[in-house]
Amino acid sequence: MMASRRSRWSSLLLAGLLEATAVHADGLADTRFRIQGFAAQTLISSTNNNFFGESRDAISTDFTEIGLQAFWLPVESLQLSGQILYREAGEGDEEGLRLDYAQADWRFYQSDTTQLGIKLGKVKVPYGLYNETRDVPFTRPSILLPQAIYLDSSRSVLIAAPGAIFHASAIGAQGTLDFTLGWAQPDFDSEAVEYVFLGRNRPGALKGSSAFSSSLRWETPTDTTLMLTYVDANADYEPGTPDTLGAGEIHFRNLLLSFQQRLDTVTLTAEYGQPRTDRSGFGPAFPDGGRDSITRYVQGEWRFHPEWEVVLRNEVNYRDKTDKTGRKLQAATGLPAHAMYSDDWVIGLRWDVTPNFMLRAEYHHVDGTSWVPGLDNPDIFATEQRWNMGLLQAAYRF
């Protein structure tokens, strides 16, 4: 019943977006204004654990993405842009329709080689190579981004937030250098995020207080991208009634290193981070403490035909670098050791049937459950260490 209801909503929203596109068809020819969108439906089946719905030994249709984007350049120095997004992704993301982002980008200084500007509104947060475009299926290297880095269960924390981002870019003989510096109010207020940072859904509310971000990106003349991203986010917990937790605070920070090399028909990508999470003030039921994690992946994409591409990736996540196997956690709490790590081998195939229509298939062989969605698997003792997952996706853009 739930799946069919979501499907009806998806169909109605897609029809509305297509109608809106037709209404603005005349505007599409204007380079100062354009409207575009996308729609994607993914089928997921897995063994031993659920992902984005009831996919264990079944087929889940609970992964739907539909977006409508608009860009307007009223004057040369100002760009207005935004996106309305409809997204369903299992039990962890049932909000449906939402404003994904809406920002004004004022480039207050421009020359032949330098540009300075500031973005205001609900701004896209620069984080690694894919965060700013992660909602658009056509811009992702695979159906799922590497969960070791771009964890979907906590995507709302870093995807976009009310705030301001200063940006600067310079072009020279050694390539292009881009720098950003921003402040925003992150969104921690979801049950999926509570599972990530508090272990399970709590009676109270986890509210984002502030987030600082900075990035430095260098695009070299040899088609190489090097990038450093730093984020520092805080959230406050407001206890509910009744509640075993006090008014605590979560502090998350990460320095992410990114590399990409493009070689004609082959693209090689790697990202590495060591996130740090600290908690304090929650009381004896959730003692003060901190944990350093390790997240990384290595990926290769091969466009072996103009319409076909294959991707191969290995991604690794250790939630505690001092307890990579999870044995310390298991000995202390009795929780499954495999909840502390994951090692995922991924192979995927993309077929661009037309410039606007894409089909994808993807297979995951996973050891560990560190990024398995908690809301889709509420009984942690029912999860299993080794599991496989297959995904099929159809995506259309207009």
mmCIF file with all atom_site columns, N, CA, C and O in Angstrom, residues 293-328:
data_model
loop_
_atom_site.group_PDB
_atom_site.id
_atom_site.type_symbol
_atom_site.label_atom_id
_atom_site.label_alt_id
_atom_site.label_comp_id
_atom_site.label_asym_id
_atom_site.label_entity_id
_atom_site.label_seq_id
_atom_site.pdbx_PDB_ins_code
_atom_site.Cartn_x
_atom_site.Cartn_y
_atom_site.Cartn_z
_atom_site.occupancy
_atom_site.B_iso_or_equiv
_atom_site.pdbx_formal_charge
_atom_site.auth_seq_id
_atom_site.auth_comp_id
_atom_site.auth_asym_id
_atom_site.auth_atom_id
_atom_site.pdbx_PDB_model_num
ATOM 1   N N  . SER A 1 293 ? 37.156 8.249  12.842  1.00 0.00 ? 293 SER A N  1
ATOM 2   C CA . SER A 1 293 ? 36.817 7.248  11.839  1.00 0.00 ? 293 SER A CA 1
ATOM 3   C C  . SER A 1 293 ? 37.785 7.323  10.659  1.00 0.00 ? 293 SER A C  1
ATOM 4   O O  . SER A 1 293 ? 38.563 8.278  10.534  1.00 0.00 ? 293 SER A O  1
ATOM 5   N N  . ILE A 1 294 ? 37.727 6.327  9.805   1.00 0.00 ? 294 ILE A N  1
ATOM 6   C CA . ILE A 1 294 ? 38.475 6.322  8.548   1.00 0.00 ? 294 ILE A CA 1
ATOM 7   C C  . ILE A 1 294 ? 37.500 6.013  7.426   1.00 0.00 ? 294 ILE A C  1
ATOM 8   O O  . ILE A 1 294 ? 36.749 5.041  7.488   1.00 0.00 ? 294 ILE A O  1
ATOM 9   N N  . THR A 1 295 ? 37.491 6.866  6.398   1.00 0.00 ? 295 THR A N  1
ATOM 10  C CA . THR A 1 295 ? 36.623 6.660  5.246   1.00 0.00 ? 295 THR A CA 1
ATOM 11  C C  . THR A 1 295 ? 37.447 6.852  3.983   1.00 0.00 ? 295 THR A C  1
ATOM 12  O O  . THR A 1 295 ? 38.176 7.843  3.858   1.00 0.00 ? 295 THR A O  1
ATOM 13  N N  . ARG A 1 296 ? 37.304 5.923  3.024   1.00 0.00 ? 296 ARG A N  1
ATOM 14  C CA . ARG A 1 296 ? 38.070 6.059  1.782   1.00 0.00 ? 296 ARG A CA 1
ATOM 15  C C  . ARG A 1 296 ? 37.444 5.204  0.690   1.00 0.00 ? 296 ARG A C  1
ATOM 16  O O  . ARG A 1 296 ? 36.715 4.261  0.963   1.00 0.00 ? 296 ARG A O  1
ATOM 17  N N  . TYR A 1 297 ? 37.758 5.565  -0.541  1.00 0.00 ? 297 TYR A N  1
ATOM 18  C CA . TYR A 1 297 ? 37.391 4.723  -1.677  1.00 0.00 ? 297 TYR A CA 1
ATOM 19  C C  . TYR A 1 297 ? 38.322 5.004  -2.846  1.00 0.00 ? 297 TYR A C  1
ATOM 20  O O  . TYR A 1 297 ? 38.932 6.072  -2.947  1.00 0.00 ? 297 TYR A O  1
ATOM 21  N N  . VAL A 1 298 ? 38.436 4.023  -3.729  1.00 0.00 ? 298 VAL A N  1
ATOM 22  C CA . VAL A 1 298 ? 39.170 4.128  -4.990  1.00 0.00 ? 298 VAL A CA 1
ATOM 23  C C  . VAL A 1 298 ? 38.228 3.656  -6.086  1.00 0.00 ? 298 VAL A C  1
ATOM 24  O O  . VAL A 1 298 ? 37.566 2.618  -5.949  1.00 0.00 ? 298 VAL A O  1
ATOM 25  N N  . GLN A 1 299 ? 38.162 4.415  -7.176  1.00 0.00 ? 299 GLN A N  1
ATOM 26  C CA . GLN A 1 299 ? 37.146 4.154  -8.198  1.00 0.00 ? 299 GLN A CA 1
ATOM 27  C C  . GLN A 1 299 ? 37.712 4.365  -9.598  1.00 0.00 ? 299 GLN A C  1
ATOM 28  O O  . GLN A 1 299 ? 38.506 5.275  -9.830  1.00 0.00 ? 299 GLN A O  1
ATOM 29  N N  . GLY A 1 300 ? 37.297 3.521  -10.520 1.00 0.00 ? 300 GLY A N  1
ATOM 30  C CA . GLY A 1 300 ? 37.644 3.677  -11.921 1.00 0.00 ? 300 GLY A CA 1
ATOM 31  C C  . GLY A 1 300 ? 36.407 3.638  -12.791 1.00 0.00 ? 300 GLY A C  1
ATOM 32  O O  . GLY A 1 300 ? 35.533 2.788  -12.599 1.00 0.00 ? 300 GLY A O  1
ATOM 33  N N  . GLU A 1 301 ? 36.306 4.576  -13.736 1.00 0.00 ? 301 GLU A N  1
ATOM 34  C CA . GLU A 1 301 ? 35.214 4.609  -14.702 1.00 0.00 ? 301 GLU A CA 1
ATOM 35  C C  . GLU A 1 301 ? 35.803 4.487  -16.106 1.00 0.00 ? 301 GLU A C  1
ATOM 36  O O  . GLU A 1 301 ? 36.767 5.169  -16.432 1.00 0.00 ? 301 GLU A O  1
ATOM 37  N N  . TRP A 1 302 ? 35.210 3.624  -16.926 1.00 0.00 ? 302 TRP A N  1
ATOM 38  C CA . TRP A 1 302 ? 35.705 3.412  -18.288 1.00 0.00 ? 302 TRP A CA 1
ATOM 39  C C  . TRP A 1 302 ? 34.550 3.570  -19.269 1.00 0.00 ? 302 TRP A C  1
ATOM 40  O O  . TRP A 1 302 ? 33.613 2.789  -19.270 1.00 0.00 ? 302 TRP A O  1
ATOM 41  N N  . ARG A 1 303 ? 34.625 4.605  -20.093 1.00 0.00 ? 303 ARG A N  1
ATOM 42  C CA . ARG A 1 303 ? 33.643 4.843  -21.142 1.00 0.00 ? 303 ARG A CA 1
ATOM 43  C C  . ARG A 1 303 ? 34.122 4.081  -22.387 1.00 0.00 ? 303 ARG A C  1
ATOM 44  O O  . ARG A 1 303 ? 34.779 4.627  -23.258 1.00 0.00 ? 303 ARG A O  1
ATOM 45  N N  . PHE A 1 304 ? 33.802 2.769  -22.439 1.00 0.00 ? 304 PHE A N  1
ATOM 46  C CA . PHE A 1 304 ? 34.326 1.913  -23.491 1.00 0.00 ? 304 PHE A CA 1
ATOM 47  C C  . PHE A 1 304 ? 33.565 2.051  -24.809 1.00 0.00 ? 304 PHE A C  1
ATOM 48  O O  . PHE A 1 304 ? 33.969 1.497  -25.846 1.00 0.00 ? 304 PHE A O  1
ATOM 49  N N  . HIS A 1 305 ? 32.469 2.782  -24.779 1.00 0.00 ? 305 HIS A N  1
ATOM 50  C CA . HIS A 1 305 ? 31.662 3.066  -25.964 1.00 0.00 ? 305 HIS A CA 1
ATOM 51  C C  . HIS A 1 305 ? 30.984 4.400  -25.694 1.00 0.00 ? 305 HIS A C  1
ATOM 52  O O  . HIS A 1 305 ? 30.708 4.734  -24.536 1.00 0.00 ? 305 HIS A O  1
ATOM 53  N N  . PRO A 1 306 ? 30.713 5.205  -26.727 1.00 0.00 ? 306 PRO A N  1
ATOM 54  C CA . PRO A 1 306 ? 30.073 6.507  -26.470 1.00 0.00 ? 306 PRO A CA 1
ATOM 55  C C  . PRO A 1 306 ? 28.815 6.443  -25.629 1.00 0.00 ? 306 PRO A C  1
ATOM 56  O O  . PRO A 1 306 ? 28.469 7.403  -24.942 1.00 0.00 ? 306 PRO A O  1
ATOM 57  N N  . GLU A 1 307 ? 28.121 5.296  -25.660 1.00 0.00 ? 307 GLU A N  1
ATOM 58  C CA . GLU A 1 307 ? 26.866 5.186  -24.922 1.00 0.00 ? 307 GLU A CA 1
ATOM 59  C C  . GLU A 1 307 ? 26.965 4.287  -23.695 1.00 0.00 ? 307 GLU A C  1
ATOM 60  O O  . GLU A 1 307 ? 25.989 4.163  -22.950 1.00 0.00 ? 307 GLU A O  1
ATOM 61  N N  . TRP A 1 308 ? 28.121 3.666  -23.481 1.00 0.00 ? 308 TRP A N  1
ATOM 62  C CA . TRP A 1 308 ? 28.255 2.693  -22.401 1.00 0.00 ? 308 TRP A CA 1
ATOM 63  C C  . TRP A 1 308 ? 29.440 3.018  -21.504 1.00 0.00 ? 308 TRP A C  1
ATOM 64  O O  . TRP A 1 308 ? 30.492 3.440  -21.970 1.00 0.00 ? 308 TRP A O  1
ATOM 65  N N  . GLU A 1 309 ? 29.228 2.795  -20.191 1.00 0.00 ? 309 GLU A N  1
ATOM 66  C CA . GLU A 1 309 ? 30.295 3.046  -19.229 1.00 0.00 ? 309 GLU A CA 1
ATOM 67  C C  . GLU A 1 309 ? 30.225 2.005  -18.112 1.00 0.00 ? 309 GLU A C  1
ATOM 68  O O  . GLU A 1 309 ? 29.136 1.630  -17.668 1.00 0.00 ? 309 GLU A O  1
ATOM 69  N N  . VAL A 1 310 ? 31.399 1.555  -17.666 1.00 0.00 ? 310 VAL A N  1
ATOM 70  C CA . VAL A 1 310 ? 31.471 0.622  -16.549 1.00 0.00 ? 310 VAL A CA 1
ATOM 71  C C  . VAL A 1 310 ? 32.231 1.287  -15.407 1.00 0.00 ? 310 VAL A C  1
ATOM 72  O O  . VAL A 1 310 ? 33.170 2.073  -15.646 1.00 0.00 ? 310 VAL A O  1
ATOM 73  N N  . VAL A 1 311 ? 31.814 1.026  -14.174 1.00 0.00 ? 311 VAL A N  1
ATOM 74  C CA . VAL A 1 311 ? 32.485 1.591  -13.001 1.00 0.00 ? 311 VAL A CA 1
ATOM 75  C C  . VAL A 1 311 ? 32.841 0.459  -12.045 1.00 0.00 ? 311 VAL A C  1
ATOM 76  O O  . VAL A 1 311 ? 32.069 -0.493 -11.876 1.00 0.00 ? 311 VAL A O  1
ATOM 77  N N  . LEU A 1 312 ? 34.033 0.552  -11.475 1.00 0.00 ? 312 LEU A N  1
ATOM 78  C CA . LEU A 1 312 ? 34.497 -0.413 -10.479 1.00 0.00 ? 312 LEU A CA 1
ATOM 79  C C  . LEU A 1 312 ? 35.012 0.369  -9.280  1.00 0.00 ? 312 LEU A C  1
ATOM 80  O O  . LEU A 1 312 ? 35.788 1.324  -9.448  1.00 0.00 ? 312 LEU A O  1
ATOM 81  N N  . ARG A 1 313 ? 34.597 -0.032 -8.066  1.00 0.00 ? 313 ARG A N  1
ATOM 82  C CA . ARG A 1 313 ? 34.974 0.746  -6.878  1.00 0.00 ? 313 ARG A CA 1
ATOM 83  C C  . ARG A 1 313 ? 35.142 -0.164 -5.668  1.00 0.00 ? 313 ARG A C  1
ATOM 84  O O  . ARG A 1 313 ? 34.423 -1.160 -5.523  1.00 0.00 ? 313 ARG A O  1
ATOM 85  N N  . ASN A 1 314 ? 36.096 0.206  -4.834  1.00 0.00 ? 314 ASN A N  1
ATOM 86  C CA . ASN A 1 314 ? 36.200 -0.388 -3.503  1.00 0.00 ? 314 ASN A CA 1
ATOM 87  C C  . ASN A 1 314 ? 36.147 0.740  -2.487  1.00 0.00 ? 314 ASN A C  1
ATOM 88  O O  . ASN A 1 314 ? 36.882 1.725  -2.591  1.00 0.00 ? 314 ASN A O  1
ATOM 89  N N  . GLU A 1 315 ? 35.262 0.610  -1.513  1.00 0.00 ? 315 GLU A N  1
ATOM 90  C CA . GLU A 1 315 ? 35.138 1.636  -0.480  1.00 0.00 ? 315 GLU A CA 1
ATOM 91  C C  . GLU A 1 315 ? 35.183 0.987  0.896   1.00 0.00 ? 315 GLU A C  1
ATOM 92  O O  . GLU A 1 315 ? 34.625 -0.088 1.107   1.00 0.00 ? 315 GLU A O  1
ATOM 93  N N  . VAL A 1 316 ? 35.874 1.659  1.806   1.00 0.00 ? 316 VAL A N  1
ATOM 94  C CA . VAL A 1 316 ? 36.101 1.125  3.145   1.00 0.00 ? 316 VAL A CA 1
ATOM 95  C C  . VAL A 1 316 ? 35.721 2.184  4.175   1.00 0.00 ? 316 VAL A C  1
ATOM 96  O O  . VAL A 1 316 ? 36.014 3.367  4.001   1.00 0.00 ? 316 VAL A O  1
ATOM 97  N N  . ASN A 1 317 ? 35.054 1.734  5.232   1.00 0.00 ? 317 ASN A N  1
ATOM 98  C CA . ASN A 1 317 ? 34.671 2.632  6.317   1.00 0.00 ? 317 ASN A CA 1
ATOM 99  C C  . ASN A 1 317 ? 34.926 1.937  7.657   1.00 0.00 ? 317 ASN A C  1
ATOM 100 O O  . ASN A 1 317 ? 34.431 0.832  7.888   1.00 0.00 ? 317 ASN A O  1
ATOM 101 N N  . TYR A 1 318 ? 35.722 2.577  8.497   1.00 0.00 ? 318 TYR A N  1
ATOM 102 C CA . TYR A 1 318 ? 35.918 2.128  9.878   1.00 0.00 ? 318 TYR A CA 1
ATOM 103 C C  . TYR A 1 318 ? 35.365 3.213  10.794  1.00 0.00 ? 318 TYR A C  1
ATOM 104 O O  . TYR A 1 318 ? 35.880 4.345  10.806  1.00 0.00 ? 318 TYR A O  1
ATOM 105 N N  . ARG A 1 319 ? 34.350 2.907  11.564  1.00 0.00 ? 319 ARG A N  1
ATOM 106 C CA . ARG A 1 319 ? 33.731 3.919  12.409  1.00 0.00 ? 319 ARG A CA 1
ATOM 107 C C  . ARG A 1 319 ? 34.637 4.326  13.569  1.00 0.00 ? 319 ARG A C  1
ATOM 108 O O  . ARG A 1 319 ? 34.485 5.410  14.124  1.00 0.00 ? 319 ARG A O  1
ATOM 109 N N  . ASP A 1 320 ? 35.572 3.467  13.944  1.00 0.00 ? 320 ASP A N  1
ATOM 110 C CA . ASP A 1 320 ? 36.542 3.776  14.994  1.00 0.00 ? 320 ASP A CA 1
ATOM 111 C C  . ASP A 1 320 ? 37.888 3.204  14.557  1.00 0.00 ? 320 ASP A C  1
ATOM 112 O O  . ASP A 1 320 ? 38.045 1.982  14.465  1.00 0.00 ? 320 ASP A O  1
ATOM 113 N N  . LYS A 1 321 ? 38.850 4.077  14.280  1.00 0.00 ? 321 LYS A N  1
ATOM 114 C CA . LYS A 1 321 ? 40.129 3.589  13.754  1.00 0.00 ? 321 LYS A CA 1
ATOM 115 C C  . LYS A 1 321 ? 40.926 2.813  14.798  1.00 0.00 ? 321 LYS A C  1
ATOM 116 O O  . LYS A 1 321 ? 41.878 2.121  14.442  1.00 0.00 ? 321 LYS A O  1
ATOM 117 N N  . THR A 1 322 ? 40.541 2.913  16.085  1.00 0.00 ? 322 THR A N  1
ATOM 118 C CA . THR A 1 322 ? 41.204 2.120  17.119  1.00 0.00 ? 322 THR A CA 1
ATOM 119 C C  . THR A 1 322 ? 40.481 0.788  17.369  1.00 0.00 ? 322 THR A C  1
ATOM 120 O O  . THR A 1 322 ? 40.914 -0.014 18.184  1.00 0.00 ? 322 THR A O  1
ATOM 121 N N  . ASP A 1 323 ? 39.358 0.576  16.662  1.00 0.00 ? 323 ASP A N  1
ATOM 122 C CA . ASP A 1 323 ? 38.587 -0.661 16.806  1.00 0.00 ? 323 ASP A CA 1
ATOM 123 C C  . ASP A 1 323 ? 38.029 -1.037 15.437  1.00 0.00 ? 323 ASP A C  1
ATOM 124 O O  . ASP A 1 323 ? 36.814 -1.131 15.249  1.00 0.00 ? 323 ASP A O  1
ATOM 125 N N  . LYS A 1 324 ? 38.922 -1.251 14.472  1.00 0.00 ? 324 LYS A N  1
ATOM 126 C CA . LYS A 1 324 ? 38.503 -1.486 13.096  1.00 0.00 ? 324 LYS A CA 1
ATOM 127 C C  . LYS A 1 324 ? 37.632 -2.724 12.947  1.00 0.00 ? 324 LYS A C  1
ATOM 128 O O  . LYS A 1 324 ? 36.718 -2.763 12.118  1.00 0.00 ? 324 LYS A O  1
ATOM 129 N N  . THR A 1 325 ? 37.887 -3.760 13.726  1.00 0.00 ? 325 THR A N  1
ATOM 130 C CA . THR A 1 325 ? 37.125 -4.997 13.616  1.00 0.00 ? 325 THR A CA 1
ATOM 131 C C  . THR A 1 325 ? 35.856 -4.989 14.449  1.00 0.00 ? 325 THR A C  1
ATOM 132 O O  . THR A 1 325 ? 35.020 -5.888 14.317  1.00 0.00 ? 325 THR A O  1
ATOM 133 N N  . GLY A 1 326 ? 35.694 -4.000 15.325  1.00 0.00 ? 326 GLY A N  1
ATOM 134 C CA . GLY A 1 326 ? 34.516 -3.924 16.177  1.00 0.00 ? 326 GLY A CA 1
ATOM 135 C C  . GLY A 1 326 ? 34.521 -4.853 17.366  1.00 0.00 ? 326 GLY A C  1
ATOM 136 O O  . GLY A 1 326 ? 33.531 -4.927 18.105  1.00 0.00 ? 326 GLY A O  1
ATOM 137 N N  . ARG A 1 327 ? 35.628 -5.540 17.598  1.00 0.00 ? 327 ARG A N  1
ATOM 138 C CA . ARG A 1 327 ? 35.663 -6.514 18.696  1.00 0.00 ? 327 ARG A CA 1
ATOM 139 C C  . ARG A 1 327 ? 35.603 -5.844 20.063  1.00 0.00 ? 327 ARG A C  1
ATOM 140 O O  . ARG A 1 327 ? 35.012 -6.389 21.008  1.00 0.00 ? 327 ARG A O  1
ATOM 141 N N  . LYS A 1 328 ? 36.198 -4.667 20.192  1.00 0.00 ? 328 LYS A N  1
ATOM 142 C CA . LYS A 1 328 ? 36.136 -3.950 21.470  1.00 0.00 ? 328 LYS A CA 1
ATOM 143 C C  . LYS A 1 328 ? 34.697 -3.559 21.778  1.00 0.00 ? 328 LYS A C  1
ATOM 144 O O  . LYS A 1 328 ? 34.233 -3.697 22.923  1.00 0.00 ? 328 LYS A O  1
#
